Amino acid sequence: MENIVRQNLLYDFYGELLTEHQRNVYEDVVFHDLSLGEIAEERGISRQGVSDLVRRCDRILAGYEEKLHLISKFQETGRMVAEIQTLVGRLRETGDMTLIDEIDRISACITQL
């Protein structure tokens, strides 16, 4: 399951950088859950060719993430936004204005990503 989520994230962020053929085959495997045999028959290539292409796409997409870190930045931003929302909730409940400094600090970190 974790691998499917990772493949989806990688594709969402970097899929447009694949060739059209790579995108189509990758989508068939990851999104449409077609078997290698089904894809091979449909596209006129071997099952091994489909398998190799999907592995190559996985490596390409992971390589983009290693270089650009867009997914990790996106996830870190989401974590920080959730933390800000928690602090704002506490500020509303308590009226503790010292929480503003913490919110400002986290907000500054987000802008640096």
PDB file of N, CA and C in Angstrom:
ATOM      1  N   MET A   1       0.822  -1.198   0.000  1.00  0.00           N
ATOM      2  CA  MET A   1       0.000   0.000   0.000  1.00  0.00           C
ATOM      3  C   MET A   1       0.863   1.258   0.000  1.00  0.00           C
ATOM      4  N   GLU A   2       1.888   1.261   0.848  1.00  0.00           N
ATOM      5  CA  GLU A   2       2.761   2.429   0.936  1.00  0.00           C
ATOM      6  C   GLU A   2       3.436   2.714  -0.406  1.00  0.00           C
ATOM      7  N   ASN A   3       3.802   1.648  -1.142  1.00  0.00           N
ATOM      8  CA  ASN A   3       4.439   1.813  -2.440  1.00  0.00           C
ATOM      9  C   ASN A   3       3.481   2.461  -3.438  1.00  0.00           C
ATOM     10  N   ILE A   4       2.205   2.093  -3.380  1.00  0.00           N
ATOM     11  CA  ILE A   4       1.216   2.674  -4.291  1.00  0.00           C
ATOM     12  C   ILE A   4       1.050   4.158  -4.007  1.00  0.00           C
ATOM     13  N   VAL A   5       1.002   4.528  -2.742  1.00  0.00           N
ATOM     14  CA  VAL A   5       0.884   5.941  -2.370  1.00  0.00           C
ATOM     15  C   VAL A   5       2.105   6.704  -2.872  1.00  0.00           C
ATOM     16  N   ARG A   6       3.283   6.132  -2.680  1.00  0.00           N
ATOM     17  CA  ARG A   6       4.515   6.786  -3.151  1.00  0.00           C
ATOM     18  C   ARG A   6       4.503   6.939  -4.672  1.00  0.00           C
ATOM     19  N   GLN A   7       4.099   5.890  -5.395  1.00  0.00           N
ATOM     20  CA  GLN A   7       4.031   5.974  -6.848  1.00  0.00           C
ATOM     21  C   GLN A   7       3.053   7.062  -7.278  1.00  0.00           C
ATOM     22  N   ASN A   8       1.921   7.154  -6.599  1.00  0.00           N
ATOM     23  CA  ASN A   8       0.942   8.196  -6.928  1.00  0.00           C
ATOM     24  C   ASN A   8       1.503   9.585  -6.701  1.00  0.00           C
ATOM     25  N   LEU A   9       2.162   9.778  -5.577  1.00  0.00           N
ATOM     26  CA  LEU A   9       2.758  11.092  -5.290  1.00  0.00           C
ATOM     27  C   LEU A   9       3.828  11.443  -6.319  1.00  0.00           C
ATOM     28  N   LEU A  10       4.706  10.491  -6.588  1.00  0.00           N
ATOM     29  CA  LEU A  10       5.764  10.745  -7.572  1.00  0.00           C
ATOM     30  C   LEU A  10       5.162  11.106  -8.922  1.00  0.00           C
ATOM     31  N   TYR A  11       4.143  10.366  -9.318  1.00  0.00           N
ATOM     32  CA  TYR A  11       3.518  10.641 -10.607  1.00  0.00           C
ATOM     33  C   TYR A  11       2.815  11.998 -10.599  1.00  0.00           C
ATOM     34  N   ASP A  12       2.121  12.324  -9.519  1.00  0.00           N
ATOM     35  CA  ASP A  12       1.434  13.613  -9.432  1.00  0.00           C
ATOM     36  C   ASP A  12       2.410  14.780  -9.585  1.00  0.00           C
ATOM     37  N   PHE A  13       3.567  14.652  -8.985  1.00  0.00           N
ATOM     38  CA  PHE A  13       4.538  15.748  -9.016  1.00  0.00           C
ATOM     39  C   PHE A  13       5.387  15.760 -10.282  1.00  0.00           C
ATOM     40  N   TYR A  14       5.752  14.591 -10.783  1.00  0.00           N
ATOM     41  CA  TYR A  14       6.737  14.534 -11.860  1.00  0.00           C
ATOM     42  C   TYR A  14       6.270  13.798 -13.114  1.00  0.00           C
ATOM     43  N   GLY A  15       5.061  13.289 -13.128  1.00  0.00           N
ATOM     44  CA  GLY A  15       4.586  12.485 -14.250  1.00  0.00           C
ATOM     45  C   GLY A  15       4.661  13.172 -15.598  1.00  0.00           C
ATOM     46  N   GLU A  16       4.429  14.469 -15.622  1.00  0.00           N
ATOM     47  CA  GLU A  16       4.472  15.207 -16.887  1.00  0.00           C
ATOM     48  C   GLU A  16       5.867  15.224 -17.505  1.00  0.00           C
ATOM     49  N   LEU A  17       6.876  14.852 -16.736  1.00  0.00           N
ATOM     50  CA  LEU A  17       8.240  14.826 -17.255  1.00  0.00           C
ATOM     51  C   LEU A  17       8.559  13.512 -17.974  1.00  0.00           C
ATOM     52  N   LEU A  18       7.661  12.539 -17.884  1.00  0.00           N
ATOM     53  CA  LEU A  18       7.814  11.285 -18.616  1.00  0.00           C
ATOM     54  C   LEU A  18       7.332  11.480 -20.049  1.00  0.00           C
ATOM     55  N   THR A  19       7.764  10.586 -20.934  1.00  0.00           N
ATOM     56  CA  THR A  19       7.243  10.636 -22.302  1.00  0.00           C
ATOM     57  C   THR A  19       5.781  10.206 -22.282  1.00  0.00           C
ATOM     58  N   GLU A  20       5.081  10.494 -23.342  1.00  0.00           N
ATOM     59  CA  GLU A  20       3.664  10.116 -23.409  1.00  0.00           C
ATOM     60  C   GLU A  20       3.500   8.601 -23.284  1.00  0.00           C
ATOM     61  N   HIS A  21       4.355   7.849 -23.960  1.00  0.00           N
ATOM     62  CA  HIS A  21       4.293   6.381 -23.889  1.00  0.00           C
ATOM     63  C   HIS A  21       4.532   5.906 -22.454  1.00  0.00           C
ATOM     64  N   GLN A  22       5.555   6.462 -21.802  1.00  0.00           N
ATOM     65  CA  GLN A  22       5.835   6.084 -20.409  1.00  0.00           C
ATOM     66  C   GLN A  22       4.641   6.413 -19.521  1.00  0.00           C
ATOM     67  N   ARG A  23       4.069   7.594 -19.686  1.00  0.00           N
ATOM     68  CA  ARG A  23       2.909   7.996 -18.877  1.00  0.00           C
ATOM     69  C   ARG A  23       1.742   7.035 -19.069  1.00  0.00           C
ATOM     70  N   ASN A  24       1.460   6.693 -20.318  1.00  0.00           N
ATOM     71  CA  ASN A  24       0.319   5.828 -20.602  1.00  0.00           C
ATOM     72  C   ASN A  24       0.482   4.457 -19.952  1.00  0.00           C
ATOM     73  N   VAL A  25       1.652   3.861 -20.103  1.00  0.00           N
ATOM     74  CA  VAL A  25       1.890   2.535 -19.522  1.00  0.00           C
ATOM     75  C   VAL A  25       1.884   2.629 -17.998  1.00  0.00           C
ATOM     76  N   TYR A  26       2.543   3.633 -17.449  1.00  0.00           N
ATOM     77  CA  TYR A  26       2.605   3.798 -15.997  1.00  0.00           C
ATOM     78  C   TYR A  26       1.206   3.992 -15.414  1.00  0.00           C
ATOM     79  N   GLU A  27       0.387   4.797 -16.073  1.00  0.00           N
ATOM     80  CA  GLU A  27      -0.985   5.014 -15.619  1.00  0.00           C
ATOM     81  C   GLU A  27      -1.784   3.711 -15.656  1.00  0.00           C
ATOM     82  N   ASP A  28      -1.572   2.915 -16.707  1.00  0.00           N
ATOM     83  CA  ASP A  28      -2.286   1.641 -16.795  1.00  0.00           C
ATOM     84  C   ASP A  28      -1.949   0.742 -15.605  1.00  0.00           C
ATOM     85  N   VAL A  29      -0.696   0.717 -15.203  1.00  0.00           N
ATOM     86  CA  VAL A  29      -0.279  -0.135 -14.084  1.00  0.00           C
ATOM     87  C   VAL A  29      -0.721   0.462 -12.750  1.00  0.00           C
ATOM     88  N   VAL A  30      -0.402   1.729 -12.530  1.00  0.00           N
ATOM     89  CA  VAL A  30      -0.594   2.337 -11.210  1.00  0.00           C
ATOM     90  C   VAL A  30      -2.045   2.766 -10.967  1.00  0.00           C
ATOM     91  N   PHE A  31      -2.671   3.385 -11.947  1.00  0.00           N
ATOM     92  CA  PHE A  31      -4.000   3.945 -11.733  1.00  0.00           C
ATOM     93  C   PHE A  31      -5.131   3.022 -12.173  1.00  0.00           C
ATOM     94  N   HIS A  32      -4.901   2.291 -13.262  1.00  0.00           N
ATOM     95  CA  HIS A  32      -5.967   1.453 -13.800  1.00  0.00           C
ATOM     96  C   HIS A  32      -5.833  -0.003 -13.371  1.00  0.00           C
ATOM     97  N   ASP A  33      -4.747  -0.311 -12.670  1.00  0.00           N
ATOM     98  CA  ASP A  33      -4.528  -1.634 -12.092  1.00  0.00           C
ATOM     99  C   ASP A  33      -4.623  -2.757 -13.132  1.00  0.00           C
ATOM    100  N   LEU A  34      -4.137  -2.469 -14.338  1.00  0.00           N
ATOM    101  CA  LEU A  34      -4.110  -3.499 -15.376  1.00  0.00           C
ATOM    102  C   LEU A  34      -2.900  -4.400 -15.157  1.00  0.00           C
ATOM    103  N   SER A  35      -3.034  -5.648 -15.552  1.00  0.00           N
ATOM    104  CA  SER A  35      -1.918  -6.580 -15.409  1.00  0.00           C
ATOM    105  C   SER A  35      -0.879  -6.305 -16.496  1.00  0.00           C
ATOM    106  N   LEU A  36       0.325  -6.780 -16.263  1.00  0.00           N
ATOM    107  CA  LEU A  36       1.385  -6.616 -17.254  1.00  0.00           C
ATOM    108  C   LEU A  36       0.980  -7.263 -18.576  1.00  0.00           C
ATOM    109  N   GLY A  37       0.327  -8.419 -18.475  1.00  0.00           N
ATOM    110  CA  GLY A  37      -0.125  -9.122 -19.673  1.00  0.00           C
ATOM    111  C   GLY A  37      -1.163  -8.326 -20.452  1.00  0.00           C
ATOM    112  N   GLU A  38      -2.101  -7.721 -19.743  1.00  0.00           N
ATOM    113  CA  GLU A  38      -3.128  -6.908 -20.402  1.00  0.00           C
ATOM    114  C   GLU A  38      -2.503  -5.723 -21.129  1.00  0.00           C
ATOM    115  N   ILE A  39      -1.580  -5.069 -20.471  1.00  0.00           N
ATOM    116  CA  ILE A  39      -0.930  -3.903 -21.066  1.00  0.00           C
ATOM    117  C   ILE A  39      -0.077  -4.327 -22.257  1.00  0.00           C
ATOM    118  N   ALA A  40       0.658  -5.417 -22.081  1.00  0.00           N
ATOM    119  CA  ALA A  40       1.520  -5.911 -23.163  1.00  0.00           C
ATOM    120  C   ALA A  40       0.689  -6.216 -24.407  1.00  0.00           C
ATOM    121  N   GLU A  41      -0.432  -6.895 -24.218  1.00  0.00           N
ATOM    122  CA  GLU A  41      -1.287  -7.248 -25.347  1.00  0.00           C
ATOM    123  C   GLU A  41      -1.858  -6.002 -26.005  1.00  0.00           C
ATOM    124  N   GLU A  42      -2.320  -5.077 -25.189  1.00  0.00           N
ATOM    125  CA  GLU A  42      -2.927  -3.847 -25.702  1.00  0.00           C
ATOM    126  C   GLU A  42      -1.925  -3.000 -26.478  1.00  0.00           C
ATOM    127  N   ARG A  43      -0.687  -2.964 -26.010  1.00  0.00           N
ATOM    128  CA  ARG A  43       0.326  -2.077 -26.603  1.00  0.00           C
ATOM    129  C   ARG A  43       1.262  -2.775 -27.578  1.00  0.00           C
ATOM    130  N   GLY A  44       1.119  -4.091 -27.688  1.00  0.00           N
ATOM    131  CA  GLY A  44       1.946  -4.824 -28.638  1.00  0.00           C
ATOM    132  C   GLY A  44       3.402  -4.941 -28.217  1.00  0.00           C
ATOM    133  N   ILE A  45       3.634  -5.028 -26.907  1.00  0.00           N
ATOM    134  CA  ILE A  45       4.988  -5.234 -26.392  1.00  0.00           C
ATOM    135  C   ILE A  45       4.964  -6.422 -25.440  1.00  0.00           C
ATOM    136  N   SER A  46       6.132  -6.883 -25.019  1.00  0.00           N
ATOM    137  CA  SER A  46       6.189  -8.043 -24.138  1.00  0.00           C
ATOM    138  C   SER A  46       5.864  -7.657 -22.695  1.00  0.00           C
ATOM    139  N   ARG A  47       5.476  -8.659 -21.917  1.00  0.00           N
ATOM    140  CA  ARG A  47       5.239  -8.433 -20.480  1.00  0.00           C
ATOM    141  C   ARG A  47       6.515  -7.912 -19.829  1.00  0.00           C
ATOM    142  N   GLN A  48       7.664  -8.483 -20.232  1.00  0.00           N
ATOM    143  CA  GLN A  48       8.952  -8.040 -19.685  1.00  0.00           C
ATOM    144  C   GLN A  48       9.213  -6.585 -20.049  1.00  0.00           C
ATOM    145  N   GLY A  49       8.832  -6.197 -21.258  1.00  0.00           N
ATOM    146  CA  GLY A  49       8.990  -4.805 -21.682  1.00  0.00           C
ATOM    147  C   GLY A  49       8.168  -3.859 -20.830  1.00  0.00           C
ATOM    148  N   VAL A  50       6.955  -4.276 -20.515  1.00  0.00           N
ATOM    149  CA  VAL A  50       6.093  -3.464 -19.650  1.00  0.00           C
ATOM    150  C   VAL A  50       6.709  -3.360 -18.259  1.00  0.00           C
ATOM    151  N   SER A  51       7.151  -4.494 -17.731  1.00  0.00           N
ATOM    152  CA  SER A  51       7.756  -4.517 -16.397  1.00  0.00           C
ATOM    153  C   SER A  51       8.993  -3.627 -16.350  1.00  0.00           C
ATOM    154  N   ASP A  52       9.837  -3.744 -17.357  1.00  0.00           N
ATOM    155  CA  ASP A  52      11.050  -2.915 -17.417  1.00  0.00           C
ATOM    156  C   ASP A  52      10.705  -1.431 -17.491  1.00  0.00           C
ATOM    157  N   LEU A  53       9.693  -1.106 -18.285  1.00  0.00           N
ATOM    158  CA  LEU A  53       9.298   0.289 -18.442  1.00  0.00           C
ATOM    159  C   LEU A  53       8.787   0.870 -17.130  1.00  0.00           C
ATOM    160  N   VAL A  54       7.983   0.097 -16.408  1.00  0.00           N
ATOM    161  CA  VAL A  54       7.445   0.574 -15.129  1.00  0.00           C
ATOM    162  C   VAL A  54       8.585   0.772 -14.126  1.00  0.00           C
ATOM    163  N   ARG A  55       9.516  -0.175 -14.062  1.00  0.00           N
ATOM    164  CA  ARG A  55      10.669  -0.020 -13.159  1.00  0.00           C
ATOM    165  C   ARG A  55      11.506   1.199 -13.541  1.00  0.00           C
ATOM    166  N   ARG A  56      11.699   1.407 -14.848  1.00  0.00           N
ATOM    167  CA  ARG A  56      12.462   2.570 -15.318  1.00  0.00           C
ATOM    168  C   ARG A  56      11.745   3.859 -14.925  1.00  0.00           C
ATOM    169  N   CYS A  57      10.436   3.892 -15.102  1.00  0.00           N
ATOM    170  CA  CYS A  57       9.662   5.080 -14.704  1.00  0.00           C
ATOM    171  C   CYS A  57       9.777   5.329 -13.206  1.00  0.00           C
ATOM    172  N   ASP A  58       9.684   4.256 -12.413  1.00  0.00           N
ATOM    173  CA  ASP A  58       9.853   4.405 -10.957  1.00  0.00           C
ATOM    174  C   ASP A  58      11.202   5.037 -10.634  1.00  0.00           C
ATOM    175  N   ARG A  59      12.249   4.563 -11.296  1.00  0.00           N
ATOM    176  CA  ARG A  59      13.594   5.116 -11.051  1.00  0.00           C
ATOM    177  C   ARG A  59      13.693   6.570 -11.505  1.00  0.00           C
ATOM    178  N   ILE A  60      13.116   6.866 -12.658  1.00  0.00           N
ATOM    179  CA  ILE A  60      13.148   8.244 -13.175  1.00  0.00           C
ATOM    180  C   ILE A  60      12.434   9.187 -12.212  1.00  0.00           C
ATOM    181  N   LEU A  61      11.231   8.806 -11.805  1.00  0.00           N
ATOM    182  CA  LEU A  61      10.438   9.659 -10.912  1.00  0.00           C
ATOM    183  C   LEU A  61      11.124   9.826  -9.557  1.00  0.00           C
ATOM    184  N   ALA A  62      11.672   8.727  -9.026  1.00  0.00           N
ATOM    185  CA  ALA A  62      12.395   8.810  -7.746  1.00  0.00           C
ATOM    186  C   ALA A  62      13.631   9.692  -7.892  1.00  0.00           C
ATOM    187  N   GLY A  63      14.276   9.638  -9.044  1.00  0.00           N
ATOM    188  CA  GLY A  63      15.446  10.486  -9.290  1.00  0.00           C
ATOM    189  C   GLY A  63      15.094  11.960  -9.283  1.00  0.00           C
ATOM    190  N   TYR A  64      13.949  12.294  -9.854  1.00  0.00           N
ATOM    191  CA  TYR A  64      13.508  13.689  -9.807  1.00  0.00           C
ATOM    192  C   TYR A  64      13.293  14.138  -8.368  1.00  0.00           C
ATOM    193  N   GLU A  65      12.682  13.273  -7.559  1.00  0.00           N
ATOM    194  CA  GLU A  65      12.452  13.630  -6.160  1.00  0.00           C
ATOM    195  C   GLU A  65      13.768  13.779  -5.409  1.00  0.00           C
ATOM    196  N   GLU A  66      14.737  12.916  -5.697  1.00  0.00           N
ATOM    197  CA  GLU A  66      16.047  13.023  -5.044  1.00  0.00           C
ATOM    198  C   GLU A  66      16.712  14.356  -5.353  1.00  0.00           C
ATOM    199  N   LYS A  67      16.491  14.856  -6.554  1.00  0.00           N
ATOM    200  CA  LYS A  67      17.120  16.113  -6.964  1.00  0.00           C
ATOM    201  C   LYS A  67      16.320  17.337  -6.538  1.00  0.00           C
ATOM    202  N   LEU A  68      14.995  17.262  -6.644  1.00  0.00           N
ATOM    203  CA  LEU A  68      14.158  18.440  -6.449  1.00  0.00           C
ATOM    204  C   LEU A  68      13.466  18.512  -5.088  1.00  0.00           C
ATOM    205  N   HIS A  69      13.211  17.377  -4.467  1.00  0.00           N
ATOM    206  CA  HIS A  69      12.608  17.306  -3.133  1.00  0.00           C
ATOM    207  C   HIS A  69      11.235  17.974  -3.042  1.00  0.00           C
ATOM    208  N   LEU A  70      10.485  17.995  -4.134  1.00  0.00           N
ATOM    209  CA  LEU A  70       9.183  18.666  -4.111  1.00  0.00           C
ATOM    210  C   LEU A  70       8.182  17.957  -3.205  1.00  0.00           C
ATOM    211  N   ILE A  71       8.205  16.630  -3.201  1.00  0.00           N
ATOM    212  CA  ILE A  71       7.261  15.891  -2.355  1.00  0.00           C
ATOM    213  C   ILE A  71       7.589  16.096  -0.888  1.00  0.00           C
ATOM    214  N   SER A  72       8.855  16.010  -0.545  1.00  0.00           N
ATOM    215  CA  SER A  72       9.219  16.191   0.866  1.00  0.00           C
ATOM    216  C   SER A  72       8.919  17.614   1.326  1.00  0.00           C
ATOM    217  N   LYS A  73       9.126  18.592   0.459  1.00  0.00           N
ATOM    218  CA  LYS A  73       8.782  19.976   0.807  1.00  0.00           C
ATOM    219  C   LYS A  73       7.271  20.130   0.963  1.00  0.00           C
ATOM    220  N   PHE A  74       6.514  19.509   0.091  1.00  0.00           N
ATOM    221  CA  PHE A  74       5.054  19.548   0.163  1.00  0.00           C
ATOM    222  C   PHE A  74       4.571  18.932   1.477  1.00  0.00           C
ATOM    223  N   GLN A  75       5.124  17.781   1.830  1.00  0.00           N
ATOM    224  CA  GLN A  75       4.716  17.108   3.065  1.00  0.00           C
ATOM    225  C   GLN A  75       5.123  17.919   4.294  1.00  0.00           C
ATOM    226  N   GLU A  76       6.304  18.503   4.273  1.00  0.00           N
ATOM    227  CA  GLU A  76       6.756  19.320   5.398  1.00  0.00           C
ATOM    228  C   GLU A  76       5.884  20.567   5.537  1.00  0.00           C
ATOM    229  N   THR A  77       5.520  21.167   4.421  1.00  0.00           N
ATOM    230  CA  THR A  77       4.627  22.328   4.454  1.00  0.00           C
ATOM    231  C   THR A  77       3.281  21.941   5.058  1.00  0.00           C
ATOM    232  N   GLY A  78       2.745  20.799   4.669  1.00  0.00           N
ATOM    233  CA  GLY A  78       1.484  20.321   5.229  1.00  0.00           C
ATOM    234  C   GLY A  78       1.574  20.109   6.726  1.00  0.00           C
ATOM    235  N   ARG A  79       2.703  19.542   7.178  1.00  0.00           N
ATOM    236  CA  ARG A  79       2.900  19.331   8.613  1.00  0.00           C
ATOM    237  C   ARG A  79       2.936  20.675   9.346  1.00  0.00           C
ATOM    238  N   MET A  80       3.623  21.644   8.776  1.00  0.00           N
ATOM    239  CA  MET A  80       3.724  22.963   9.417  1.00  0.00           C
ATOM    240  C   MET A  80       2.381  23.684   9.432  1.00  0.00           C
ATOM    241  N   VAL A  81       1.614  23.564   8.375  1.00  0.00           N
ATOM    242  CA  VAL A  81       0.288  24.185   8.332  1.00  0.00           C
ATOM    243  C   VAL A  81      -0.604  23.576   9.409  1.00  0.00           C
ATOM    244  N   ALA A  82      -0.540  22.263   9.574  1.00  0.00           N
ATOM    245  CA  ALA A  82      -1.328  21.605  10.629  1.00  0.00           C
ATOM    246  C   ALA A  82      -0.899  22.100  12.006  1.00  0.00           C
ATOM    247  N   GLU A  83       0.402  22.303  12.175  1.00  0.00           N
ATOM    248  CA  GLU A  83       0.905  22.810  13.459  1.00  0.00           C
ATOM    249  C   GLU A  83       0.404  24.239  13.700  1.00  0.00           C
ATOM    250  N   ILE A  84       0.411  25.063  12.665  1.00  0.00           N
ATOM    251  CA  ILE A  84      -0.105  26.432  12.793  1.00  0.00           C
ATOM    252  C   ILE A  84      -1.587  26.401  13.152  1.00  0.00           C
ATOM    253  N   GLN A  85      -2.347  25.512  12.513  1.00  0.00           N
ATOM    254  CA  GLN A  85      -3.776  25.420  12.818  1.00  0.00           C
ATOM    255  C   GLN A  85      -3.998  25.021  14.274  1.00  0.00           C
ATOM    256  N   THR A  86      -3.170  24.121  14.782  1.00  0.00           N
ATOM    257  CA  THR A  86      -3.274  23.724  16.185  1.00  0.00           C
ATOM    258  C   THR A  86      -2.964  24.907  17.099  1.00  0.00           C
ATOM    259  N   LEU A  87      -1.924  25.648  16.780  1.00  0.00           N
ATOM    260  CA  LEU A  87      -1.547  26.801  17.596  1.00  0.00           C
ATOM    261  C   LEU A  87      -2.627  27.889  17.553  1.00  0.00           C
ATOM    262  N   VAL A  88      -3.205  28.109  16.395  1.00  0.00           N
ATOM    263  CA  VAL A  88      -4.282  29.106  16.286  1.00  0.00           C
ATOM    264  C   VAL A  88      -5.468  28.676  17.147  1.00  0.00           C
ATOM    265  N   GLY A  89      -5.783  27.379  17.123  1.00  0.00           N
ATOM    266  CA  GLY A  89      -6.860  26.868  17.976  1.00  0.00           C
ATOM    267  C   GLY A  89      -6.566  27.114  19.448  1.00  0.00           C
ATOM    268  N   ARG A  90      -5.311  26.833  19.849  1.00  0.00           N
ATOM    269  CA  ARG A  90      -4.934  27.084  21.257  1.00  0.00           C
ATOM    270  C   ARG A  90      -4.993  28.565  21.574  1.00  0.00           C
ATOM    271  N   LEU A  91      -4.589  29.413  20.639  1.00  0.00           N
ATOM    272  CA  LEU A  91      -4.641  30.862  20.843  1.00  0.00           C
ATOM    273  C   LEU A  91      -6.080  31.317  21.045  1.00  0.00           C
ATOM    274  N   ARG A  92      -6.969  30.799  20.249  1.00  0.00           N
ATOM    275  CA  ARG A  92      -8.391  31.160  20.389  1.00  0.00           C
ATOM    276  C   ARG A  92      -8.950  30.709  21.729  1.00  0.00           C
ATOM    277  N   GLU A  93      -8.551  29.508  22.155  1.00  0.00           N
ATOM    278  CA  GLU A  93      -9.049  28.962  23.419  1.00  0.00           C
ATOM    279  C   GLU A  93      -8.498  29.721  24.623  1.00  0.00           C
ATOM    280  N   THR A  94      -7.207  30.028  24.584  1.00  0.00           N
ATOM    281  CA  THR A  94      -6.543  30.567  25.774  1.00  0.00           C
ATOM    282  C   THR A  94      -6.313  32.071  25.721  1.00  0.00           C
ATOM    283  N   GLY A  95      -6.257  32.620  24.517  1.00  0.00           N
ATOM    284  CA  GLY A  95      -5.924  34.041  24.397  1.00  0.00           C
ATOM    285  C   GLY A  95      -4.455  34.308  24.665  1.00  0.00           C
ATOM    286  N   ASP A  96      -3.643  33.254  24.724  1.00  0.00           N
ATOM    287  CA  ASP A  96      -2.209  33.370  25.019  1.00  0.00           C
ATOM    288  C   ASP A  96      -1.484  33.937  23.795  1.00  0.00           C
ATOM    289  N   MET A  97      -1.184  35.221  23.836  1.00  0.00           N
ATOM    290  CA  MET A  97      -0.566  35.912  22.708  1.00  0.00           C
ATOM    291  C   MET A  97       0.883  35.488  22.469  1.00  0.00           C
ATOM    292  N   THR A  98       1.488  34.787  23.411  1.00  0.00           N
ATOM    293  CA  THR A  98       2.861  34.315  23.179  1.00  0.00           C
ATOM    294  C   THR A  98       2.899  33.257  22.071  1.00  0.00           C
ATOM    295  N   LEU A  99       1.762  32.667  21.768  1.00  0.00           N
ATOM    296  CA  LEU A  99       1.703  31.680  20.688  1.00  0.00           C
ATOM    297  C   LEU A  99       1.928  32.320  19.317  1.00  0.00           C
ATOM    298  N   ILE A 100       1.697  33.623  19.231  1.00  0.00           N
ATOM    299  CA  ILE A 100       1.905  34.351  17.974  1.00  0.00           C
ATOM    300  C   ILE A 100       3.358  34.217  17.520  1.00  0.00           C
ATOM    301  N   ASP A 101       4.291  34.283  18.453  1.00  0.00           N
ATOM    302  CA  ASP A 101       5.712  34.154  18.099  1.00  0.00           C
ATOM    303  C   ASP A 101       5.987  32.797  17.468  1.00  0.00           C
ATOM    304  N   GLU A 102       5.399  31.751  18.017  1.00  0.00           N
ATOM    305  CA  GLU A 102       5.591  30.409  17.477  1.00  0.00           C
ATOM    306  C   GLU A 102       4.952  30.293  16.088  1.00  0.00           C
ATOM    307  N   ILE A 103       3.786  30.872  15.919  1.00  0.00           N
ATOM    308  CA  ILE A 103       3.121  30.869  14.614  1.00  0.00           C
ATOM    309  C   ILE A 103       3.972  31.611  13.596  1.00  0.00           C
ATOM    310  N   ASP A 104       4.511  32.755  13.980  1.00  0.00           N
ATOM    311  CA  ASP A 104       5.388  33.525  13.085  1.00  0.00           C
ATOM    312  C   ASP A 104       6.631  32.726  12.701  1.00  0.00           C
ATOM    313  N   ARG A 105       7.205  32.010  13.673  1.00  0.00           N
ATOM    314  CA  ARG A 105       8.414  31.224  13.409  1.00  0.00           C
ATOM    315  C   ARG A 105       8.129  30.130  12.382  1.00  0.00           C
ATOM    316  N   ILE A 106       7.012  29.426  12.564  1.00  0.00           N
ATOM    317  CA  ILE A 106       6.655  28.352  11.635  1.00  0.00           C
ATOM    318  C   ILE A 106       6.334  28.931  10.260  1.00  0.00           C
ATOM    319  N   SER A 107       5.631  30.044  10.219  1.00  0.00           N
ATOM    320  CA  SER A 107       5.294  30.694   8.956  1.00  0.00           C
ATOM    321  C   SER A 107       6.554  31.082   8.196  1.00  0.00           C
ATOM    322  N   ALA A 108       7.543  31.568   8.900  1.00  0.00           N
ATOM    323  CA  ALA A 108       8.812  31.924   8.263  1.00  0.00           C
ATOM    324  C   ALA A 108       9.489  30.693   7.687  1.00  0.00           C
ATOM    325  N   CYS A 109       9.406  29.572   8.376  1.00  0.00           N
ATOM    326  CA  CYS A 109       9.995  28.324   7.873  1.00  0.00           C
ATOM    327  C   CYS A 109       9.310  27.891   6.587  1.00  0.00           C
ATOM    328  N   ILE A 110       8.001  28.073   6.524  1.00  0.00           N
ATOM    329  CA  ILE A 110       7.259  27.681   5.321  1.00  0.00           C
ATOM    330  C   ILE A 110       7.728  28.498   4.126  1.00  0.00           C
ATOM    331  N   THR A 111       7.905  29.780   4.339  1.00  0.00           N
ATOM    332  CA  THR A 111       8.317  30.636   3.214  1.00  0.00           C
ATOM    333  C   THR A 111       9.723  30.312   2.733  1.00  0.00           C
ATOM    334  N   GLN A 112      10.542  29.693   3.594  1.00  0.00           N
ATOM    335  CA  GLN A 112      11.902  29.326   3.193  1.00  0.00           C
ATOM    336  C   GLN A 112      11.941  28.029   2.399  1.00  0.00           C
ATOM    337  N   LEU A 113      10.866  27.242   2.461  1.00  0.00           N
ATOM    338  CA  LEU A 113      10.839  25.993   1.679  1.00  0.00           C
ATOM    339  C   LEU A 113      10.691  26.357   0.253  1.00  0.00           C
TER     340      LEU A 113
END
